Short mmCIF file of C-alpha atoms and ligand atoms in Angstrom, two decimals:
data_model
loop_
_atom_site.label_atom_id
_atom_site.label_comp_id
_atom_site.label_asym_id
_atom_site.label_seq_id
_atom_site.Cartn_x
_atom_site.Cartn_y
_atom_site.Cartn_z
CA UNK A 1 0.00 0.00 0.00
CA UNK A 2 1.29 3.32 -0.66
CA UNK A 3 0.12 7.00 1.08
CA UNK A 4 0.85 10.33 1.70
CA UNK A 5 0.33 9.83 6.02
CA UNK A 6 0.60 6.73 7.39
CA UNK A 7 -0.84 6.90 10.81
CA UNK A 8 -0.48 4.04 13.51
CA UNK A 9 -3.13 4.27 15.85
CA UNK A 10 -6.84 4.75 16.11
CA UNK A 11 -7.64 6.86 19.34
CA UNK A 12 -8.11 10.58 19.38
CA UNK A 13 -4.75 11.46 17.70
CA UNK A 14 -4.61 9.79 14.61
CA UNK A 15 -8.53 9.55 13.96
CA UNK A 16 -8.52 13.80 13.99
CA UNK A 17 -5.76 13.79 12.34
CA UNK A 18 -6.56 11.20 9.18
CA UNK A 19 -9.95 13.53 9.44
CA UNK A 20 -8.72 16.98 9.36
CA UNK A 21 -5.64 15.52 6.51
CA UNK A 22 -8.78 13.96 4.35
CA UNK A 23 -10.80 17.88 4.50
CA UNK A 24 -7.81 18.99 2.99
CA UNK A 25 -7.50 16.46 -0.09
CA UNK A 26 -3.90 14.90 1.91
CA UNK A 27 -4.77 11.08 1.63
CA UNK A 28 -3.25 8.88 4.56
CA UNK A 29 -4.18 5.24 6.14
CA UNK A 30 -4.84 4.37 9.67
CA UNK A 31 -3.81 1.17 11.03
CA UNK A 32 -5.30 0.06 14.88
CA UNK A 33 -4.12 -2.70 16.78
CA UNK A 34 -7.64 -3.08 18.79
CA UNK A 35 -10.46 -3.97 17.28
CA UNK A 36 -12.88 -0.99 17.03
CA UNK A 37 -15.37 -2.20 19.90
CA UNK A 38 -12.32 -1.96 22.00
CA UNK A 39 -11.09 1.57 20.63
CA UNK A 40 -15.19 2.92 21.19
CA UNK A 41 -15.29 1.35 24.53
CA UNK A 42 -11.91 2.44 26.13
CA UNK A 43 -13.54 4.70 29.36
CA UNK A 44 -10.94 7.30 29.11
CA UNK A 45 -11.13 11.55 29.20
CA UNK A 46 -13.76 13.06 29.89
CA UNK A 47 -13.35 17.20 29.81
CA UNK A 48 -12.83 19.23 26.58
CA UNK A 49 -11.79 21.96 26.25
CA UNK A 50 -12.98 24.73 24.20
CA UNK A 51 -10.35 24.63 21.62
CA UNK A 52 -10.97 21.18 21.09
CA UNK A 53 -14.95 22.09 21.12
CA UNK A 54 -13.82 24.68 18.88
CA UNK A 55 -12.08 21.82 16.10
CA UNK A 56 -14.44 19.29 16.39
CA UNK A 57 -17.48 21.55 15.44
CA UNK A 58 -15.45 23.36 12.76
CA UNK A 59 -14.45 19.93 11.19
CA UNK A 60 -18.24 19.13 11.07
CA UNK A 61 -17.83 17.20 14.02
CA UNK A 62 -20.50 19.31 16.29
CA UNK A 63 -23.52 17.75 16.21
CA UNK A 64 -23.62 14.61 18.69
CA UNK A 65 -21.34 16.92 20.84
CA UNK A 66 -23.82 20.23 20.52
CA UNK A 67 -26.64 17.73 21.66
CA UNK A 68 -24.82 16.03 24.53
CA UNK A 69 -22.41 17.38 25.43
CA UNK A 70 -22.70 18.99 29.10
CA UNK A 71 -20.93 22.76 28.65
CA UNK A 72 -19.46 23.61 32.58
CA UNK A 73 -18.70 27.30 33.59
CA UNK A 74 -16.56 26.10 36.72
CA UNK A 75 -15.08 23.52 38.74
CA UNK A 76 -15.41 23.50 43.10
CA UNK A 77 -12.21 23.01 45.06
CA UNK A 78 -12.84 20.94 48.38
CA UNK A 79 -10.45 21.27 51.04
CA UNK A 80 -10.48 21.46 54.73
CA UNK A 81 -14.32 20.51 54.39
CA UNK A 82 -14.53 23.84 52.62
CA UNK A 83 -15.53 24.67 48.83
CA UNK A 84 -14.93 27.48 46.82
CA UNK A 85 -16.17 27.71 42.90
CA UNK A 86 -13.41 29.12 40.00
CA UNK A 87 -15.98 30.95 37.73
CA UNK A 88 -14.50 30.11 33.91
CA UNK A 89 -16.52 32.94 31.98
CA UNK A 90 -15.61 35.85 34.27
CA UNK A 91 -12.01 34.85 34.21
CA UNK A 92 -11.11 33.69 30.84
CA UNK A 93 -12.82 36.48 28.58
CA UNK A 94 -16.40 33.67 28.49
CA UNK A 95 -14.46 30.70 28.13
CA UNK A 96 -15.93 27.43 29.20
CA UNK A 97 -15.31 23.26 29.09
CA UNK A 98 -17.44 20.73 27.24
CA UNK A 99 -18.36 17.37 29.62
CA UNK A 100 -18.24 14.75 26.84
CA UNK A 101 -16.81 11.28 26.91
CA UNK A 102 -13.65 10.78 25.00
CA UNK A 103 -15.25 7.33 23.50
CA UNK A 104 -17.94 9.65 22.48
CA UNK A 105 -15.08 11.86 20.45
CA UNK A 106 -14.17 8.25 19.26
CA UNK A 107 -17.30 7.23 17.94
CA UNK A 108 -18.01 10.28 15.91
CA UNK A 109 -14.42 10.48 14.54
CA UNK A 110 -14.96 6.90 13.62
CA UNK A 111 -18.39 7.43 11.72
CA UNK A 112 -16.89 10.80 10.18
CA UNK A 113 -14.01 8.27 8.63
CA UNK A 114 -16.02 5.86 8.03
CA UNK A 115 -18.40 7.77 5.86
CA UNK A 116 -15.62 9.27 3.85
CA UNK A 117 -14.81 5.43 2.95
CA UNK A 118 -11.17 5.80 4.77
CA UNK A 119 -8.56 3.63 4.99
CA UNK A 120 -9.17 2.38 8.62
CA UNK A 121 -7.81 -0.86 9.14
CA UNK A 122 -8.70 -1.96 12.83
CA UNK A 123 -7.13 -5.03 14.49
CA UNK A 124 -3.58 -4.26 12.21
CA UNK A 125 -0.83 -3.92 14.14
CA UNK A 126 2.31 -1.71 12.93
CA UNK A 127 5.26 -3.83 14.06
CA UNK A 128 8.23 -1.77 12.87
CA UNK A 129 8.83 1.59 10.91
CA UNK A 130 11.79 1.56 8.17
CA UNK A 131 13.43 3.47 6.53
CA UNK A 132 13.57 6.98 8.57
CA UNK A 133 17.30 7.65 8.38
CA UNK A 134 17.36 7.24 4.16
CA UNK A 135 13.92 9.62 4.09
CA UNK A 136 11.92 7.12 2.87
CA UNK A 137 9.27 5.91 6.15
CA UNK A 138 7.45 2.57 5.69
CA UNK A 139 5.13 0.90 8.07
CA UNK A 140 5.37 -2.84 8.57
CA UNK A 141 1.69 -4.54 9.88
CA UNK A 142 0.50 -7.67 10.46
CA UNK A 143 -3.58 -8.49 9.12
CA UNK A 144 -5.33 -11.41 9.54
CA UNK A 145 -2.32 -13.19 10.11
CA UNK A 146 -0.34 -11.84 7.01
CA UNK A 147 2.35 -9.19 6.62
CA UNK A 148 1.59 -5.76 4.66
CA UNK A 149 3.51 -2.33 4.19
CA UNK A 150 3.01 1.19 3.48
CA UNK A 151 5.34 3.34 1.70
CA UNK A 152 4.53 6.80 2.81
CA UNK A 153 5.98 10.33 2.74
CA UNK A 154 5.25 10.80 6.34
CA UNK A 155 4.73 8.52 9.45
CA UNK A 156 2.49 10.31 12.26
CA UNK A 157 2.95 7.97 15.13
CA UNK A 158 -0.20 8.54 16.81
CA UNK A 159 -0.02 4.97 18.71
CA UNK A 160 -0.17 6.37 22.64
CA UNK A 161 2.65 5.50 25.45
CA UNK A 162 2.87 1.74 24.77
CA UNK A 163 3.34 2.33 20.65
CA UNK A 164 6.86 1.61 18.30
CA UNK A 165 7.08 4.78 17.44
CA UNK A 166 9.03 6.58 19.88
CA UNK A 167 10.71 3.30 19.93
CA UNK A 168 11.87 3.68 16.10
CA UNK A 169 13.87 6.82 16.68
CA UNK A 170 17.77 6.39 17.70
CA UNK A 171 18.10 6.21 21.54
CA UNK A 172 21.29 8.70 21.10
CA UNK A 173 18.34 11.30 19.34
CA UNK A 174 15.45 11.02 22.60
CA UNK A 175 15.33 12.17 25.79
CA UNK A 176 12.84 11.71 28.03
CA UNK A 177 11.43 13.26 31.06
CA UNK A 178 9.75 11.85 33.54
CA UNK A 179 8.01 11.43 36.58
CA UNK A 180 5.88 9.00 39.22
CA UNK A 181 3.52 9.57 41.39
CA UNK A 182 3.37 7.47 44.33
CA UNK A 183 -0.41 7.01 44.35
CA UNK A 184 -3.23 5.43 41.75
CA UNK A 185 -6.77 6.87 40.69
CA UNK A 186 -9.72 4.20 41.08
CA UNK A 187 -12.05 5.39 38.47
CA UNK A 188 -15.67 4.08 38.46
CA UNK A 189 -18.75 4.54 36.02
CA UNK A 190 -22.27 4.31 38.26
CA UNK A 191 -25.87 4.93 36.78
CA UNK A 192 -26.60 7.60 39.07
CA UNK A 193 -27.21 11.16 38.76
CA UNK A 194 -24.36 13.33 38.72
CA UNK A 195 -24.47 15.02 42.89
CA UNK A 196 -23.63 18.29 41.87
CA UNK A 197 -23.37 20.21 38.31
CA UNK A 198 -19.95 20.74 38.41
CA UNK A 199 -17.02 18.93 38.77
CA UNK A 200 -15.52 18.78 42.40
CA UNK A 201 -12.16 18.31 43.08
CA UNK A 202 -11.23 17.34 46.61
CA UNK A 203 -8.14 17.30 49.09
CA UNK A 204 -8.62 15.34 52.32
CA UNK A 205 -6.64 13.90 54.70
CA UNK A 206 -7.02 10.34 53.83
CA UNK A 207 -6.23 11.29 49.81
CA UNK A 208 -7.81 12.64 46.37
CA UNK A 209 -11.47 12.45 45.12
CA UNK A 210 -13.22 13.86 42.08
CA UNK A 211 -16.71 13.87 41.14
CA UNK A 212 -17.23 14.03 37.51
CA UNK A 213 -20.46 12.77 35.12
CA UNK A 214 -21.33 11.58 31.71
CA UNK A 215 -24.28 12.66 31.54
CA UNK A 216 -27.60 13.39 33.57
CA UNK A 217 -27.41 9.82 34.32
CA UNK A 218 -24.20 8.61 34.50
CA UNK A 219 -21.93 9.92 37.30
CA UNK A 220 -17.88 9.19 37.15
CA UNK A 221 -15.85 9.55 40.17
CA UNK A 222 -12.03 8.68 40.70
CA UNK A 223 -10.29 8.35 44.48
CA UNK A 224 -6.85 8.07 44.84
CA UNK A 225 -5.55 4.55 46.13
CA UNK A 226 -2.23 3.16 46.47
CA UNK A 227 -0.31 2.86 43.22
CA UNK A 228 -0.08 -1.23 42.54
CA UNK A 229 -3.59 -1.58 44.08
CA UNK A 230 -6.09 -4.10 42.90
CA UNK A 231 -9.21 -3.29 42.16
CA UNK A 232 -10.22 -6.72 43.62
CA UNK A 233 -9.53 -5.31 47.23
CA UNK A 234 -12.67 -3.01 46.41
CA UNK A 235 -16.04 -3.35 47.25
CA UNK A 236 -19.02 -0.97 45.43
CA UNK A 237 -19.73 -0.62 49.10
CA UNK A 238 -16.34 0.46 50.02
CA UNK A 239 -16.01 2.66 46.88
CA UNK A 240 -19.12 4.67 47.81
CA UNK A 241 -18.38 5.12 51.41
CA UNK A 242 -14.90 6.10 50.44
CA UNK A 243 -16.24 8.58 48.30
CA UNK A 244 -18.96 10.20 50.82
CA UNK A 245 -15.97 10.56 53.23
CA UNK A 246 -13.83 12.81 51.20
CA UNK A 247 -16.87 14.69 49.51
CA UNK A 248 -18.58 16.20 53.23
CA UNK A 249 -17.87 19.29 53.88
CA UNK A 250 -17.95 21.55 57.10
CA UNK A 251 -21.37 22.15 58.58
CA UNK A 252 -23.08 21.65 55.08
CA UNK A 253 -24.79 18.24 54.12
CA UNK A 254 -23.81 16.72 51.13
CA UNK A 255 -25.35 13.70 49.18
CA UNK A 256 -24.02 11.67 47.20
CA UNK A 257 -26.16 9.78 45.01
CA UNK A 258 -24.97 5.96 44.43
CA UNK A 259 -26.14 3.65 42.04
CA UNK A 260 -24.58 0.70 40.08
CA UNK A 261 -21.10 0.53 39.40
CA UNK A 262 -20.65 -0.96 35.59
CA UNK A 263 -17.06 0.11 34.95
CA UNK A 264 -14.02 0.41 37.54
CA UNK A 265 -10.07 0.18 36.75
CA UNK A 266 -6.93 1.71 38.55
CA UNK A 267 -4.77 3.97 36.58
CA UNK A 268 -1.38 4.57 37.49
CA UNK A 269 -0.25 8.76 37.49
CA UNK A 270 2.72 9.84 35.53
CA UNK A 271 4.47 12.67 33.67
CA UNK A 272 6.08 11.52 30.67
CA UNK A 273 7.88 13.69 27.40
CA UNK A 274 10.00 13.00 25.39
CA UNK A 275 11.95 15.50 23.01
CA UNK A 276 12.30 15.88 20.09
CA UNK A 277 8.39 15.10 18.69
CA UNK A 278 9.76 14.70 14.92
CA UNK A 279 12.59 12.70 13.63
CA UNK A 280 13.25 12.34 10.10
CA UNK A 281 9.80 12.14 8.35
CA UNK A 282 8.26 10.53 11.64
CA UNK A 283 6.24 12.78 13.84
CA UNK A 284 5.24 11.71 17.55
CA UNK A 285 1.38 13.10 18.21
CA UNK A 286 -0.24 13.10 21.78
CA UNK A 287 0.47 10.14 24.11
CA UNK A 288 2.98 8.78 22.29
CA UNK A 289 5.04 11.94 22.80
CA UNK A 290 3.89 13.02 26.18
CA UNK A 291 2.03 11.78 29.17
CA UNK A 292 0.37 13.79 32.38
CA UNK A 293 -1.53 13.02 35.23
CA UNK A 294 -5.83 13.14 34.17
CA UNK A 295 -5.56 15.81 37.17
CA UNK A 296 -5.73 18.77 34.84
CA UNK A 297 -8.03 16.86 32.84
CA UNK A 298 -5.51 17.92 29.60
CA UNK A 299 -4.24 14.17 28.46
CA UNK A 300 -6.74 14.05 25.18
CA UNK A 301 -6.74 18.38 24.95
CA UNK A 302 -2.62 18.27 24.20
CA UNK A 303 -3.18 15.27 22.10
CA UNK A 304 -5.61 17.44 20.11
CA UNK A 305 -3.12 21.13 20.33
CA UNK A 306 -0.82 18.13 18.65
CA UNK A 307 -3.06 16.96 16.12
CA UNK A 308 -4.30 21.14 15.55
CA UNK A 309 -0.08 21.63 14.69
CA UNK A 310 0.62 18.79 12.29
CA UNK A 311 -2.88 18.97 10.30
CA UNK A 312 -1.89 23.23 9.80
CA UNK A 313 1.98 21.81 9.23
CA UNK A 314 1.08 19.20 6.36
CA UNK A 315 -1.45 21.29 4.46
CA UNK A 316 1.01 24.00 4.16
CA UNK A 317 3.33 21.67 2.87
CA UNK A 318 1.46 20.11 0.49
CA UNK A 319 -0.99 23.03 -0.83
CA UNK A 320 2.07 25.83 -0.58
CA UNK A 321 5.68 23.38 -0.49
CA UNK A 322 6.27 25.62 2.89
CA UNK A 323 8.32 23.61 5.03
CA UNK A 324 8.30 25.75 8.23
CA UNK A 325 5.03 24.27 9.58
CA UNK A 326 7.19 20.60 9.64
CA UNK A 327 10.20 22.13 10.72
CA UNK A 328 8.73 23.62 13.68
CA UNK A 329 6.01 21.53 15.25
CA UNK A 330 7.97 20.14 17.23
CA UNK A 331 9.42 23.06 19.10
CA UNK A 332 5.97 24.48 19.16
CA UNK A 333 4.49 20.97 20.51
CA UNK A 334 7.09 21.38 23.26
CA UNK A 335 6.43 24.03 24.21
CA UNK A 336 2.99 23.78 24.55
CA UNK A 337 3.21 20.29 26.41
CA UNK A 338 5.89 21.76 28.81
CA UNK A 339 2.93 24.23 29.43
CA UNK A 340 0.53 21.85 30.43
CA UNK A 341 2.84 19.36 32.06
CA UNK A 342 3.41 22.35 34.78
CA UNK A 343 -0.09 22.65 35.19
CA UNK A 344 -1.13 18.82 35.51
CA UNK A 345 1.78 18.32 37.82
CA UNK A 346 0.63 22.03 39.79
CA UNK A 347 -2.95 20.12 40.40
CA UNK A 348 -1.38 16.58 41.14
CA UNK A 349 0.70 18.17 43.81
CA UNK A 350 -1.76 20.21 45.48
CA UNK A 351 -4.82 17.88 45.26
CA UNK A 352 -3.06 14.36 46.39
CA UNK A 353 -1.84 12.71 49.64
CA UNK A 354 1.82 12.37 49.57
CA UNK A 355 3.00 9.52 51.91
CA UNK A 356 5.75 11.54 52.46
CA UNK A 357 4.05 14.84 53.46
CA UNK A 358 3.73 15.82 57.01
CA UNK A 359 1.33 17.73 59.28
CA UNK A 360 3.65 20.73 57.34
CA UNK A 361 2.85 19.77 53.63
CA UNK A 362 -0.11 19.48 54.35
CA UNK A 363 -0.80 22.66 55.57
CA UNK A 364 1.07 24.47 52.96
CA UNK A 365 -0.94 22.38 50.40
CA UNK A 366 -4.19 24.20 51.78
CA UNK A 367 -2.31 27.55 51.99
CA UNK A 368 -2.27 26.71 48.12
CA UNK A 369 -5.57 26.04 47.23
CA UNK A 370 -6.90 28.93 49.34
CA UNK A 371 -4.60 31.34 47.60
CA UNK A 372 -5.65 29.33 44.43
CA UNK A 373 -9.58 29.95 45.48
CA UNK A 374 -9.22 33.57 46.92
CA UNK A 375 -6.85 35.57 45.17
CA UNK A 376 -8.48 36.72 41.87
CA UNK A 377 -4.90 36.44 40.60
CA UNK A 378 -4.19 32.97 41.21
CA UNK A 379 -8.00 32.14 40.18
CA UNK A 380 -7.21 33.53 36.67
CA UNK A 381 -4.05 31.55 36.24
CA UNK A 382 -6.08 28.00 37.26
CA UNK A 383 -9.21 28.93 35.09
CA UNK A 384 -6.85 30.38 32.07
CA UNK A 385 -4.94 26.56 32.18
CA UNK A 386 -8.31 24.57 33.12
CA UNK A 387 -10.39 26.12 29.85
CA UNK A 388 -7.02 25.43 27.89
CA UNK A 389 -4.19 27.62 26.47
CA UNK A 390 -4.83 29.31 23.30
CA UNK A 391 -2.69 27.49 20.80
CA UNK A 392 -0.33 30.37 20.39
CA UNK A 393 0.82 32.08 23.66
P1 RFL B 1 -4.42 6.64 22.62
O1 RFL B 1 -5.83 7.00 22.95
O2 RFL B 1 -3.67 5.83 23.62
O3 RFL B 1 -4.44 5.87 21.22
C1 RFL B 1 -3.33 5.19 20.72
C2 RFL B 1 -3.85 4.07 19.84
O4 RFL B 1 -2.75 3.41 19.20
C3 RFL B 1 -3.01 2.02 19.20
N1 RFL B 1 -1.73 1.30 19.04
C4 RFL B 1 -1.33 0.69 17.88
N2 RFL B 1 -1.93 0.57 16.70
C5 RFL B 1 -1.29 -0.11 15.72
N3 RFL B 1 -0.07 -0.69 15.90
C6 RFL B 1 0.58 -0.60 17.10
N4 RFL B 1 1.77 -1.14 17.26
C7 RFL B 1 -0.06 0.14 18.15
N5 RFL B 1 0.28 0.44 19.43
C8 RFL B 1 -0.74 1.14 19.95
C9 RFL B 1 -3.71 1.77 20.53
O5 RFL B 1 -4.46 0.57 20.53
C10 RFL B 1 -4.60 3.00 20.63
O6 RFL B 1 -5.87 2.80 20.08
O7 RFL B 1 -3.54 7.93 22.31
P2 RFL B 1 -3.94 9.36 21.69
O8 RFL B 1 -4.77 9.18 20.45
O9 RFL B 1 -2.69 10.15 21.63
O10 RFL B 1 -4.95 9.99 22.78
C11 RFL B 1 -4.53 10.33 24.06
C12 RFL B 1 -5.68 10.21 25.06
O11 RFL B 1 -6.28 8.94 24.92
C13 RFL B 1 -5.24 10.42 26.52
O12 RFL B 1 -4.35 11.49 26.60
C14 RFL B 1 -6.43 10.72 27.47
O13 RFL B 1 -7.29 9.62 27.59
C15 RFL B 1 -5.94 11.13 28.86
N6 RFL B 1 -7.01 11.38 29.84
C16 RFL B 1 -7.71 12.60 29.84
N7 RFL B 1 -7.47 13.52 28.90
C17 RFL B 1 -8.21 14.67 28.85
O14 RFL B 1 -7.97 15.49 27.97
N8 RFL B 1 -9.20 14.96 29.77
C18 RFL B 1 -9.51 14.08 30.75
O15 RFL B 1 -10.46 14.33 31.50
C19 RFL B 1 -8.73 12.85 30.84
N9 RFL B 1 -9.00 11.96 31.79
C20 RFL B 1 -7.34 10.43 30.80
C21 RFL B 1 -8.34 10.75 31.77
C22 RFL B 1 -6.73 9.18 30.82
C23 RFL B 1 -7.09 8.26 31.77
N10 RFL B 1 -6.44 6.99 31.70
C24 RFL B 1 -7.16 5.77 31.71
C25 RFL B 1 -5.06 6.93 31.33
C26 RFL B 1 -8.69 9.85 32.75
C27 RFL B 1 -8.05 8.61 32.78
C28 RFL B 1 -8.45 7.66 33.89
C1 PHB B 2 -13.41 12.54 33.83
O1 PHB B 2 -14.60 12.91 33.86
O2 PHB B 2 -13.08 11.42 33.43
C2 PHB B 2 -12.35 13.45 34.33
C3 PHB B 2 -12.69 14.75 34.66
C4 PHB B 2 -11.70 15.62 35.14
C5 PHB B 2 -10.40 15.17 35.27
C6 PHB B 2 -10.06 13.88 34.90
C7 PHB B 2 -11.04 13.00 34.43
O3 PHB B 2 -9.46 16.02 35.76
#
């Protein structure tokens, strides 16, 4: 097979991409490992935000997401068994975020492609890129049990943290940054209704909790648990009383409303880049490049600033020749992950339970998120971050 893109990887990354490449008359293939029940039933991101509203609806991608999609105006801060709102519009010129599963994103990139009779080959896995160094990429996947290639005149290696393609580029050229957290998320999907209409992000003593939703039916909450725990030491029962622990707040009732449990897992929290994002005709895109904590809620919103970068990057270079748009993407990815890597790692380390932090850390840690909460200052920085970075700073 032969194409102008070759793109490993079906999730966000390379399904915008191969979309936003095809409204542009730039042909390229997409080959997925997964099958593509497993691709639209990964429970993954959940938060938009309005720069990757503002892409999706422009690409005709709006109007599942215009429907369903839940717009928020603000997040609450719980700490000390105290709240305080951040008020998005006020802060960030009428900014706001978009509540809308990332499977959802998935599923209407999917149909989009699918409609456009794409070259989407699910359940194909790349097993080695060739021919980088001498400027001529090919893909090497396995189908069914037999081999195939694609030539290509550029490889976007959109194939997340466990993928080849950061693999395929010299060790001597990469460097990576990264760090651990020493705690886990427990993430569960219950058919209840959502206990408040925005998202609340807590700091207790005993650890981490966030309430998040789906929908008007479908809650989503996460608590943080120790990092190699199992979700067998779990019960719902313990999961919900967990929760209504680290939700109460001083002298106000709160209720959380419970209700089956049909999805659970335990994530694991890292920061992750690596630099550079290109080498040779091969360009890393979203998690395959760079990894943060779902704290900040900005995982699937860099993968997008990515995608945003190379789309603009290859259209110039094949409607004009210019070269500058490939040249610098990934200096301007950088940049722009570096950006939201502070952030994620900001809200990790002033949301979560340390085991190393004392009666001390802890108390500066609440010094933090009051400043965060009270100064209109320090509110304008979190909202500014939350509601995403414009693409150019
Ligand atoms: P993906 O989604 O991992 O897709 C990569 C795809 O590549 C395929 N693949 C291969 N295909 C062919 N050949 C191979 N050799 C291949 N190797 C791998 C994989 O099967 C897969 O389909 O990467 P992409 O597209 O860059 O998208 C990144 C996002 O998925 C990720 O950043 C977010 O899910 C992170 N995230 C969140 N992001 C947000 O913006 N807002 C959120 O609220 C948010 N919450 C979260 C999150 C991630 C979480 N987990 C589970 C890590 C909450 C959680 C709990
Ligand atoms: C989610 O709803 O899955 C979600 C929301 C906010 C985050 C992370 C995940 O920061």
């Amino acid at each position: 097979m032969k194409t102008q893109v070759g793109i490993i990887g079906a999730g966000p990354s390379g399904l915008l991409l191969s979309h936003l490449l095809h409204l542009q008359g730039i042909d390229s293939i997409i080959i997925e490992s997964r099958s593509q029940d497993y691709v639209i039933g990964r429970v993954r991101a959940g938060v938009l935000e309005q720069g990757t509203v503002d892409v999706l609806k422009e690409s005709g991608l709006g109007t599942r997401l215009e429907k369903e999609g839940l717009e928020h105006h603000g997040i609450e801060l719980l700490f000390d068994g105290i709240a305080r709102r951040i008020d998005f519009p006020s802060l960030t010129d009428g900014k706001a975020v978009t509540v809308y599963g990332q499977k959802e994103v998935v599923k209407d990139l999917i149909a989009a492609r699918q409609a456009a009779d794409a070259k989407l080959f699910f359940e194909a896995k790349a097993s080695k890129i060739e021919g980088l160094a001498e400027g001529k990429p090919v893909i090497h996947f396995e189908k069914d049990g037999e081999q195939h290639t694609i030539t290509c005149d550029y490889i976007a290696g959109c194939d997340g943290f466990h993928g080849i393609s950061r693999k395929a580029i010299p060790d001597e050229i990469l460097t990576v940054f990264e760090r651990e957290y020493p705690f886990g998320w427990l993430g569960i999907l219950a058919e209840a209704a959502p206990s408040s209409e925005e998202l609340i992000y807590a700091n207790t003593s005993e650890g981490f909790a966030l309430h998040s939703m789906r929908s008007p039916t479908v809650t989503r909450n996460y608590i943080q648990c120790a990092p190699d725990d199992d979700i067998k030491n779990w019960t719902d029962d313990q999961i919900w009383e967990t929760l209504n622990r680290r939700f109460q707040r001083n002298g106000e009732s709160f209720h959380l409303n419970t209700g089956n449990i049909f999805e659970k897992g335990i994530t694991a929290m890292r920061s992750f880049v690596t630099e550079p994002m290109r080498y040779e005709k091969l360009f890393l895109v979203g998690d395959a490049a760079h990894i943060v904590p779902p704290t900040g809620a900005k995982g699937m919103n860099l993968a997008i600033s990515d995608v945003r970068v190379l789309a603009k990057a290859l259209t110039d270079l094949y409607h004009d020749g210019s070269e500058e748009g490939i040249d610098t993407y990934s200096e301007k990815c950088l940049r722009r992950t570096w950006l939201v890597t502070r952030f994620s790692w900001w809200m990790t380390s002033m949301l979560h339970k340390f085991p190393q932090d004392d009666a001390f850390g802890h108390k500066i840690q609440v010094a933090q998120l009051d400043y965060a909460t009270a100064s209109l200052a320090a509110q304008t920085t979190l909202a500014e971050n939350y509601v995403g970075l414009p693409l150019d700073l």
